[in-house]
Coordinates of C-alpha atoms in Angstrom, one line a residue:
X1 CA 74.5 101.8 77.2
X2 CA 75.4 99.8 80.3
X3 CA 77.8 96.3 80.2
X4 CA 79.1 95.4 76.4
X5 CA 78.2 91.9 77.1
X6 CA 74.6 92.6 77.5
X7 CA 74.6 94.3 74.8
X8 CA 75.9 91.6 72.7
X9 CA 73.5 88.9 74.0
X10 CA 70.8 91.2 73.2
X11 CA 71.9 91.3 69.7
X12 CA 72.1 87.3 68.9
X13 CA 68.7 87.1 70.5
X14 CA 67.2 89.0 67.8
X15 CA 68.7 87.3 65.0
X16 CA 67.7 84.0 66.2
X17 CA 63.8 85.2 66.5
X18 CA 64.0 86.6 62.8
X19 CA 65.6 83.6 61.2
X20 CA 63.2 81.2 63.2
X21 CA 60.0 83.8 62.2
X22 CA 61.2 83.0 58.5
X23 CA 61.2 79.1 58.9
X24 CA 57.9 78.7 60.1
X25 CA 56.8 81.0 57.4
X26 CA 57.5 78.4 54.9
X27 CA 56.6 75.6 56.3
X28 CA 53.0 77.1 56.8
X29 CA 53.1 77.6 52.9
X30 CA 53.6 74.3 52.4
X31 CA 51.1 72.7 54.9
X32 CA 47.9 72.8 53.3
X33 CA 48.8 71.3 50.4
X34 CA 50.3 68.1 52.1
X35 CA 47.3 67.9 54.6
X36 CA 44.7 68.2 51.3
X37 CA 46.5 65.1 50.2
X38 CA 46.3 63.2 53.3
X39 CA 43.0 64.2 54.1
X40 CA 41.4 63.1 50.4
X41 CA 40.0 59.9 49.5
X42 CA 40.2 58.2 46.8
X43 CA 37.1 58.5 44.7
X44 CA 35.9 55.0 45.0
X45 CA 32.2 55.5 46.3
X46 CA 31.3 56.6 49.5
X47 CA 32.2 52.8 50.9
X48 CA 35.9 52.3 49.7
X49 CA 37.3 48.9 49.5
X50 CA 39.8 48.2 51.5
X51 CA 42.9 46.1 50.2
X52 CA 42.3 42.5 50.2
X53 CA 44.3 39.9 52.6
X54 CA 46.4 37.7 51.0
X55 CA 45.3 34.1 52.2
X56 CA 47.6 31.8 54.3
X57 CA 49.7 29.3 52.4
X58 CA 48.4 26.5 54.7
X59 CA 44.8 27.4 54.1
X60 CA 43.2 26.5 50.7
X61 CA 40.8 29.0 49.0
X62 CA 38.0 26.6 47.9
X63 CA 37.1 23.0 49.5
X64 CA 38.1 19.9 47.7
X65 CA 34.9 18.2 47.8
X66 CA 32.9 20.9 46.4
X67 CA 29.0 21.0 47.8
X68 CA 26.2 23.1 49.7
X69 CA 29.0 24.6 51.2
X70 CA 30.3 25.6 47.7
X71 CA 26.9 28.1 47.0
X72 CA 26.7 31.9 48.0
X73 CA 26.3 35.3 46.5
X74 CA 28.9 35.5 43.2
X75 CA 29.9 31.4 43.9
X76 CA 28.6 29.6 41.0
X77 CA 27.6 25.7 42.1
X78 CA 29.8 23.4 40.6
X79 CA 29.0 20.0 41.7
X80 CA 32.1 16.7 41.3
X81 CA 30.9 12.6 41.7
X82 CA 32.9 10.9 44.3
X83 CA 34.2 9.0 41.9
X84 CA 35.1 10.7 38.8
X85 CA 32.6 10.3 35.4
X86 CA 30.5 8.7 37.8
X87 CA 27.5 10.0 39.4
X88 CA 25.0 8.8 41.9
X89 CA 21.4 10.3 42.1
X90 CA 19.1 8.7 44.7
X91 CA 16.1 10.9 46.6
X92 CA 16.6 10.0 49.4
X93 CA 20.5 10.6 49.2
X94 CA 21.7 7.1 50.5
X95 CA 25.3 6.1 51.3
X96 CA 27.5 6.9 48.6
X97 CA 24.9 9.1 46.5
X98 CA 25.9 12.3 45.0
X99 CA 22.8 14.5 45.1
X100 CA 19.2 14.1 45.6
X101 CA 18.1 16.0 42.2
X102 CA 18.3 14.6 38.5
X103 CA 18.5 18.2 37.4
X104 CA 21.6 19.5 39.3
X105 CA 23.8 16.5 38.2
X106 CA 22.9 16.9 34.6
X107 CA 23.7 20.8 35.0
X108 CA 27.5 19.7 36.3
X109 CA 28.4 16.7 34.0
X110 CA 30.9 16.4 31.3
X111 CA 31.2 14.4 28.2
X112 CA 31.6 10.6 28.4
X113 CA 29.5 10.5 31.9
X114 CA 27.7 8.4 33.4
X115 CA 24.6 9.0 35.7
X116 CA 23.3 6.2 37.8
X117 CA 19.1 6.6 39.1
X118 CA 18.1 5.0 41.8
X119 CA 14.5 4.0 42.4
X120 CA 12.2 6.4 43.0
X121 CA 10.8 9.4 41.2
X122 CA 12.2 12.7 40.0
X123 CA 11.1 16.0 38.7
X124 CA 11.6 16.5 35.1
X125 CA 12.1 19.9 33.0
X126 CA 15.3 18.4 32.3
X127 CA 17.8 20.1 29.6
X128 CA 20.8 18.0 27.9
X129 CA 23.6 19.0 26.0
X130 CA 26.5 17.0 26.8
X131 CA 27.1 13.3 25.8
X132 CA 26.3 11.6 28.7
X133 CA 24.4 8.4 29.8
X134 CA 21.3 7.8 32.5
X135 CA 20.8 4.4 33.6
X136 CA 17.8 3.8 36.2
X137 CA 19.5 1.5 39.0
X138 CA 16.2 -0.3 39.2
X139 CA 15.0 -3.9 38.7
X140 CA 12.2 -2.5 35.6
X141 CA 12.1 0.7 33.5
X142 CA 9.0 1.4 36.2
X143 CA 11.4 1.5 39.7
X144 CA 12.6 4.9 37.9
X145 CA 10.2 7.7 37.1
X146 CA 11.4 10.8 35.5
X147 CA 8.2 13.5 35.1
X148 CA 6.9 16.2 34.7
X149 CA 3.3 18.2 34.9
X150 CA 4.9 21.1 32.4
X151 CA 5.2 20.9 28.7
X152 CA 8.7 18.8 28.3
X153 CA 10.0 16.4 30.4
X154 CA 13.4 16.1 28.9
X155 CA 15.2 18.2 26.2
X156 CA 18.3 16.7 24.4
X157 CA 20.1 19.8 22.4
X158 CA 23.6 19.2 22.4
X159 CA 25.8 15.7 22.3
X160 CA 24.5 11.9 22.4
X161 CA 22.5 10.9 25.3
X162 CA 21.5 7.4 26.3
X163 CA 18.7 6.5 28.1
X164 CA 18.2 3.2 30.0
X165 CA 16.2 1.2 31.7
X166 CA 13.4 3.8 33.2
X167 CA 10.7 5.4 32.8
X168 CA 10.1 9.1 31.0
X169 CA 6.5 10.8 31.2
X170 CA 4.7 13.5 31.0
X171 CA 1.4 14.0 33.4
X172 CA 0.5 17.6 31.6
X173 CA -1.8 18.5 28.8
X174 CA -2.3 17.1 25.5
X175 CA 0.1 19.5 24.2
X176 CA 2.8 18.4 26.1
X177 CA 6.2 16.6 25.0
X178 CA 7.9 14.2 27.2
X179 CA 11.7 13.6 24.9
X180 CA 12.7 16.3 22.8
X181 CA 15.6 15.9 20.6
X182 CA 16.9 18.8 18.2
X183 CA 20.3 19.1 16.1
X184 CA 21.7 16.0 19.1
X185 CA 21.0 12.1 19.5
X186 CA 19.4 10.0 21.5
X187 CA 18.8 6.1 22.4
X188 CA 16.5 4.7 24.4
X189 CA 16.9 0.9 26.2
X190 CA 14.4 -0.9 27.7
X191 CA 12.6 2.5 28.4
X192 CA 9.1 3.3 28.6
X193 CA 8.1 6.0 27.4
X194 CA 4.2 7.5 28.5
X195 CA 2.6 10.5 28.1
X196 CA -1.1 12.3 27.1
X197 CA 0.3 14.4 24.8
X198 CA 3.4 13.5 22.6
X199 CA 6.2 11.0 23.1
X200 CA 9.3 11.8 21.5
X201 CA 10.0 14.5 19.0
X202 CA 13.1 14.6 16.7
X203 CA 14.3 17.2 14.5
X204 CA 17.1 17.2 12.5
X205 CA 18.4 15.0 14.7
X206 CA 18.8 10.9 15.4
X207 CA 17.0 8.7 17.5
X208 CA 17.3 5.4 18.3
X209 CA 15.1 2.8 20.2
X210 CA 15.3 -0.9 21.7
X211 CA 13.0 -2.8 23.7
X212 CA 11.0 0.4 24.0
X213 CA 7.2 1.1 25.3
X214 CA 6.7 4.2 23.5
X215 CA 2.5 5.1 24.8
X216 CA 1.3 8.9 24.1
X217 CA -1.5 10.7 21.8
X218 CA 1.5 10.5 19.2
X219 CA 4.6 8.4 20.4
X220 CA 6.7 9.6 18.5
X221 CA 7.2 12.4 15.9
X222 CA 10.1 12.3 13.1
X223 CA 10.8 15.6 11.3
X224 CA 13.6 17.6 9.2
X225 CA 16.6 15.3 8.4
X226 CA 16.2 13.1 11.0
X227 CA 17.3 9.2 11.4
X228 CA 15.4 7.4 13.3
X229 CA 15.8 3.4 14.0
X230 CA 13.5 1.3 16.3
X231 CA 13.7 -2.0 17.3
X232 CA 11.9 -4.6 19.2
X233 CA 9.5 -2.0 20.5
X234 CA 5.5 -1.4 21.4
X235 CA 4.1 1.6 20.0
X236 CA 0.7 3.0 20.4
X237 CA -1.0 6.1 20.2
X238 CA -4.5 7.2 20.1
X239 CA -3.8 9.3 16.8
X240 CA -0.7 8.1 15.7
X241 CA 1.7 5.6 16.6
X242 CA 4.7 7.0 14.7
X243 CA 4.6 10.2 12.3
X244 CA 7.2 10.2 10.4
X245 CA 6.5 13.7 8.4
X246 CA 9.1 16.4 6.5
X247 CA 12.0 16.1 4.2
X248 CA 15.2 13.6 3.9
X249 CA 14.4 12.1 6.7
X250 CA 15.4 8.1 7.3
X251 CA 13.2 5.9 9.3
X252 CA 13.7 2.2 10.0
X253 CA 11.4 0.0 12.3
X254 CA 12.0 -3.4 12.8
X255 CA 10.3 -6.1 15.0
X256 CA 7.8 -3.7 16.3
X257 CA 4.1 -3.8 17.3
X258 CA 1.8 -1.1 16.5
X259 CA -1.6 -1.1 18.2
X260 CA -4.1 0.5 20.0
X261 CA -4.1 3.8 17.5
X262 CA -6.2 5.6 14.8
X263 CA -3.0 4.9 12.8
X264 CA -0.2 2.8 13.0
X265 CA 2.5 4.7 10.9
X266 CA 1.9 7.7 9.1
X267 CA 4.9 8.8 6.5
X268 CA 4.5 12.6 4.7
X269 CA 6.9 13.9 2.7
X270 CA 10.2 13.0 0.4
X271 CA 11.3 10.6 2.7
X272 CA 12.2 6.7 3.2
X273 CA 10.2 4.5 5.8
X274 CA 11.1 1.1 6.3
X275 CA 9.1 -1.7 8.1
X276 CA 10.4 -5.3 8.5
X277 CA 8.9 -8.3 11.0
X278 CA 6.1 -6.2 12.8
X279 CA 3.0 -6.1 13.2
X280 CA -0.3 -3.9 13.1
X281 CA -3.2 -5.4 15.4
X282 CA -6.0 -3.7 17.4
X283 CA -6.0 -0.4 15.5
X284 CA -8.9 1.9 16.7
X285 CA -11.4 3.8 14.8
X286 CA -11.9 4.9 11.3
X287 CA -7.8 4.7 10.6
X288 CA -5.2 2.4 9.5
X289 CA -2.2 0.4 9.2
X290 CA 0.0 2.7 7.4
X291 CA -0.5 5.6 5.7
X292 CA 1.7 7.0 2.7
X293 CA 1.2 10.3 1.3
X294 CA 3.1 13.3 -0.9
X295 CA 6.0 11.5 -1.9
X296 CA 7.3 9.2 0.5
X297 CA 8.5 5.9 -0.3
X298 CA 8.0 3.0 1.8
X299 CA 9.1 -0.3 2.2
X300 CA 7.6 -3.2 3.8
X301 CA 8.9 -6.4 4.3
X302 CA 7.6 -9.9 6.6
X303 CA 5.0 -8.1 8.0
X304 CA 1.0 -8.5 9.2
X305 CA -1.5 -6.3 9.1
X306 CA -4.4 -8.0 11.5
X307 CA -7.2 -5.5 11.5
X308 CA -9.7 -7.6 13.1
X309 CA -12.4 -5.6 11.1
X310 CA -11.3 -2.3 12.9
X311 CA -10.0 0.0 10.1
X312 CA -11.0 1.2 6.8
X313 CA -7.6 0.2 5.4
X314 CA -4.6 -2.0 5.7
X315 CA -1.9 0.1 3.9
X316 CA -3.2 3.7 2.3
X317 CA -0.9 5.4 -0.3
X318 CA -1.7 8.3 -1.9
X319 CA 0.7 10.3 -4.4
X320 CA 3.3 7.7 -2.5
X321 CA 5.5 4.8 -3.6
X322 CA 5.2 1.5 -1.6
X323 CA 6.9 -1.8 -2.0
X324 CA 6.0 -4.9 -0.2
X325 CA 7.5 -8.4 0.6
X326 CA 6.0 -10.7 2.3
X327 CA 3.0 -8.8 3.3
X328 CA -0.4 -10.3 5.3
X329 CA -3.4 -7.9 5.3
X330 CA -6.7 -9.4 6.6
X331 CA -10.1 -8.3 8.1
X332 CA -10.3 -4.6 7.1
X333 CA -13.8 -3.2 7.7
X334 CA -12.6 -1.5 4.0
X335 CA -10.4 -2.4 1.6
X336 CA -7.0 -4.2 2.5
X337 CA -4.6 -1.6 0.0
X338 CA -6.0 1.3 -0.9
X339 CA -3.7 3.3 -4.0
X340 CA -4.9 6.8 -5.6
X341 CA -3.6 9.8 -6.6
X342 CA -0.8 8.6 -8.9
X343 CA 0.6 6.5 -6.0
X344 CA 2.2 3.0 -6.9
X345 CA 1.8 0.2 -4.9
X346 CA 4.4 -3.4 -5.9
X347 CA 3.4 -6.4 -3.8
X348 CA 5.5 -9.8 -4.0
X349 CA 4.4 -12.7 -1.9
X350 CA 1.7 -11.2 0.1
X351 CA -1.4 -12.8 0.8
X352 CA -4.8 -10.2 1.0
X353 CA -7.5 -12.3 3.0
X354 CA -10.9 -11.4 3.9
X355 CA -11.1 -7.6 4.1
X356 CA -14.8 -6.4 3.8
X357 CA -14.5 -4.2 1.0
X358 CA -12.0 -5.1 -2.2
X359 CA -8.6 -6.8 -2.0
X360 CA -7.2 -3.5 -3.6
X361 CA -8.5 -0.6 -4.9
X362 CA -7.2 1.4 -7.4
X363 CA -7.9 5.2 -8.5
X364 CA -7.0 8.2 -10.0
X365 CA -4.0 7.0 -12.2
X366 CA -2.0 4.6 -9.9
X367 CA -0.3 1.6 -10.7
X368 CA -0.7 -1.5 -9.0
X369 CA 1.9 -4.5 -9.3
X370 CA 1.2 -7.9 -7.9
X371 CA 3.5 -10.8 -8.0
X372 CA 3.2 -14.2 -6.2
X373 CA 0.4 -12.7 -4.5
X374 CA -3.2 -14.7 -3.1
X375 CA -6.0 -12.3 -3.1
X376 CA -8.9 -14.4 -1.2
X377 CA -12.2 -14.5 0.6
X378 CA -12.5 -10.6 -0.2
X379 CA -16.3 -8.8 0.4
X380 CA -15.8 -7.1 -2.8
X381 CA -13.3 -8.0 -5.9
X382 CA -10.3 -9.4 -5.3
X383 CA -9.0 -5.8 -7.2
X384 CA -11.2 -2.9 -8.2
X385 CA -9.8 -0.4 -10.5
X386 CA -10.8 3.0 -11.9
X387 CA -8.6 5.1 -14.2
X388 CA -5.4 2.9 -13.3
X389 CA -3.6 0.3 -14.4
X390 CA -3.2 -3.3 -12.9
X391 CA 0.1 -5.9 -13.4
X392 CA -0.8 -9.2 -11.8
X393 CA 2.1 -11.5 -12.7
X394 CA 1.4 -15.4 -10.7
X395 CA -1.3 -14.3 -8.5
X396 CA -4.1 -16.3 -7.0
X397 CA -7.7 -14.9 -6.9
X398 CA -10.5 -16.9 -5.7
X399 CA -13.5 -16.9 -3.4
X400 CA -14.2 -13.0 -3.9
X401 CA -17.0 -11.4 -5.5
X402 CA -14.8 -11.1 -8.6
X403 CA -11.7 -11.5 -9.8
X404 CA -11.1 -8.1 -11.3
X405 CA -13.4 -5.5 -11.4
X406 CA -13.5 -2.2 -13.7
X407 CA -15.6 1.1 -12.3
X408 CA -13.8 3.3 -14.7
X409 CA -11.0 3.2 -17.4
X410 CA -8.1 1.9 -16.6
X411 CA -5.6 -1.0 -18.2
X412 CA -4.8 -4.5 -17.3
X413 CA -2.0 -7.0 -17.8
X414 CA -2.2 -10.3 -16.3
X415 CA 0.1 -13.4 -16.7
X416 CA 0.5 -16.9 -15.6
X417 CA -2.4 -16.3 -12.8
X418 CA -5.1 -18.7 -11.9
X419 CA -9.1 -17.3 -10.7
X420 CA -11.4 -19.2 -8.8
X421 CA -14.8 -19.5 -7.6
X422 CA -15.5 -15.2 -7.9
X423 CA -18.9 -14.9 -7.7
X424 CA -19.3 -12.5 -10.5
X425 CA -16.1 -14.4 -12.5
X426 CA -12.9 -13.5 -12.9
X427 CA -13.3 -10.1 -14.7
X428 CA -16.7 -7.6 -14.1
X429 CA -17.1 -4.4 -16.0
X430 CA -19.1 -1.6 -15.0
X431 CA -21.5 -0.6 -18.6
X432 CA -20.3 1.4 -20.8
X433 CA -17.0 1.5 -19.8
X434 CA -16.5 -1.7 -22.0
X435 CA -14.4 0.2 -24.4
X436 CA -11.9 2.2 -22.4
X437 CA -10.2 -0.5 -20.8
X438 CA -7.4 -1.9 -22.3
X439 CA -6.0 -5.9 -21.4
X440 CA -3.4 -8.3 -22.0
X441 CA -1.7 -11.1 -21.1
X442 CA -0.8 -15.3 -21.6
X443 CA -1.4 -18.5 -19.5
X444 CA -3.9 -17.9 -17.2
X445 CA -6.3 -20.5 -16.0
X446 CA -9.6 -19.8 -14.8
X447 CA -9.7 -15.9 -16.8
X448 CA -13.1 -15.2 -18.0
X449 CA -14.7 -11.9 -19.4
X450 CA -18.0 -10.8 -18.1
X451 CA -19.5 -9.2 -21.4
X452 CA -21.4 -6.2 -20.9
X453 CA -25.4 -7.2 -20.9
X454 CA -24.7 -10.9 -20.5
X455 CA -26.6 -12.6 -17.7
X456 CA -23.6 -15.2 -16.6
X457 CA -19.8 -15.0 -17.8
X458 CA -18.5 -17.8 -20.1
X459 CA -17.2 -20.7 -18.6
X460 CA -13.8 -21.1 -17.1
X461 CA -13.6 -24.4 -16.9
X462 CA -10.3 -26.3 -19.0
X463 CA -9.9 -22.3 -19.8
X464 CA -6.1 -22.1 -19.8
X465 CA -5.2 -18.8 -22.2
X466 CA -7.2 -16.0 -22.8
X467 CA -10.0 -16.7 -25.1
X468 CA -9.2 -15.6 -28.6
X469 CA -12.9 -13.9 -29.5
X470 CA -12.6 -12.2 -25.9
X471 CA -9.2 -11.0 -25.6
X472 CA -6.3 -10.8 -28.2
X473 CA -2.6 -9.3 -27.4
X474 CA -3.8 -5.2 -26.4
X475 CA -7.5 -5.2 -27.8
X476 CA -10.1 -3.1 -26.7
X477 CA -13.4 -4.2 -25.1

């Protein structure tokens, strides 16, 4: 076999190779399995997204003063005044302005803020719904214009927003709105308000107006709920100067001018109008002073309604309640109050002066109340009545056609009044309606009955009561 020591070396060599073969026999079976885990991605997409970096302590993540800078892909703009509730809008971005757009501020502000305008003019298509003020920096409403060529200017849905002292419009069609308000409020000072198409619209909402210009087709528009107060304001429209028209709605207007519109006020609807220390001149067309219809009650008080022969009616109320104090209606090209359809109509210390039709006219079972009233220098009767009912309590009549004249049935109580020079005398009747109108009353002077057929009326003269053989307690003609 040769040298024993060879023979042993021989021997060791082989077992090492068999134990090493074995070893590298199982790490082979487990290879694959570990390389398969290393060598798969995790199913994210075929671009994976790799770990973020966590930022440096000494580097902020977003600027202080937040601005241009502030916009990108997934960065929403949020905009912050230099000076906090505070914010600066100027066109042409002077020192210390915030932005150059109306319409970005109002997208960042908060409640309680307040946005300074600075001369010039600005888009509109604006939308409100915090409570917030804008106040044009200007020297007059006009130095700030806020318009737009689209159908609203500004929206007000949400809080209470104050407008002052500038100028809202609206440059589109006749369809167009400049101020909408809905379920919010909204007060105007010293603004002007101008449009083609409407001027402000409220809805279930409140509105509130001071030394306004409020100029459009219809200046403004009340509906639904709404409260509405204006005050020392001039409102025209070329339909309607204010429409007041729906359900519960409250309207006050004190101090204010209507003119330049087919009608002044027109109320519709269960609702409550007030007018107090304004007046209605230079009314166009074939329209009005005020118009009152399908239940609305009205109140008038220290007010003048100077048609200068330009409308067929002072005050128009139809199925409508109206009451009046201290109430001048002159020079309609029609009658000065017109009442039908059930409507009643109270007037206290008001004077009715030389309208070209009849003082008042009555029809269609309305009421009629006068007290302390001068009826004069009418075209046509001082009242004309048919199927309704007159109560003149202290009124004056005098220089009309006549006093009180009948074209139908209708029912008349007069007391302590005087008549005067009326052509056709203090009472006319038209034949045969002699015996369906029913009168009575006590210490009147001047009060004389124009019998049917009888070529003059008795004389009035020393004529202090009602004649006993012409009128007795409620006799019939």
């Amino acid at each position: 076999m040769g040298d024993p020591w060879v023979q042993v070396f021989a021997c060791v060599a082989l077992v090492s190779a068999a134990l090493s073969g074995f070893q590298l026999a199982a790490r082979a079976s487990r290879a694959p399995a570990a390389a398969a885990a290393l060598e798969t991605p995790p199913a994210v997409g075929p671009n994976p997204v790799l770990p973020a970096v966590p930022s440096s302590p000494a580097r902020s993540e977003r600027p202080a003063a937040l601005g241009p800078q502030a916009s990108g892909p997934g960065v929403a703009l949020m905009l912050r005044p230099k000076k906090p509730g505070r914010w600066i809008v100027d066109a042409a971005m002077g020192p210390g302005a915030d932005r150059p757009a109306l319409g970005e501020v109002l997208a960042s502000v908060s409640d309680g803020d307040v946005v300074l305008v600075r001369p010039g003019s600005y888009r509109g298509a604006l939308t409100i719904s915090k409570s917030v003020t804008i106040e044009g920096e200007g020297a007059k409403p006009e130095d700030v214009q806020i318009d737009s060529d689209g159908l609203l200017t500004a929206a007000v849905a949400g809080g209470k927003v104050v407008f002052r002292n500038l100028t809202l419009a609206n440059s589109g069609s006749k369809l167009a709105t400049v101020l909408s308000i809905s379920k919010a409020e909204a007060s105007l000072e010293r603004v002007h308000v101008r449009a083609a198409g409407q001027g402000v619209r409220v809805s279930r909402g409140g509105f509130a107006a001071s030394r306004c210009v409020l100029a459009s087709r219809i200046a403004l528009i009340a509906e639904d709920r709404s409260l509405v107060a204006v005050e020392d304001c001039a409102i025209s429209g070329t339909d309607i100067g204010a429409l007041v028209k729906g359900d519960a709605i409250e309207a006050r207007f004190l101090r204010c001018r209507f003119t330049d519109s087919e009608r002044g006020l027109n109320v519709e609807g269960r609702s409550r109008l007030e007018v107090e220390d304004s007046v209605f001149s230079a009314l166009l067309g074939h329209g009005g002073g005020l118009f009152a219809f399908a239940g609305a009650h009205v109140r008038v008080k220290a007010s003048r309604f100077l048609l200068a022969r330009s409308s067929r009616a002072g005050i128009y109320v139809e199925d409508a309640v109206l009451e009046g104090d201290n109430v001048r209606i002159q020079d309609s090209v029609r009658s000065g109050v017109v009442a039908t359809k059930e409507a009643s109509v109270t007037l206290d210390r008001s004077q009715i002066i030389n309208n070209a039709w009849a003082g008042v006219a009555a029809d269609k079972r309305s009421r009629v109340t006068l007290r302390r009233t001068t009826l004069t220098g009418n075209s046509d009767c001082a009242l004309q009545a048919n199927d309704a009912s007159l109560t003149l309590d202290r009124v004056t009549a005098e220089r009309n056609r006549c006093g009180v004249g009948f074209f139908g049935a209708g029912t008349l109580e007069v007391n302590h009044s005087r008549f005067a020079v009326n052509a056709l005398g203090s009472l006319a009747v038209t034949p045969g309606f002699e015996n369906r109108i029913t009168m009575r009353g006590a210490d009147n002077e001047g009060f004389s009955v124009k019998a049917a057929g009888a070529a003059t009326a008795p004389p009035a003269v020393g004529q202090r009561r009602f004649a006993h053989d012409i009128f007795s307690g409620n006799r019939r003609f």
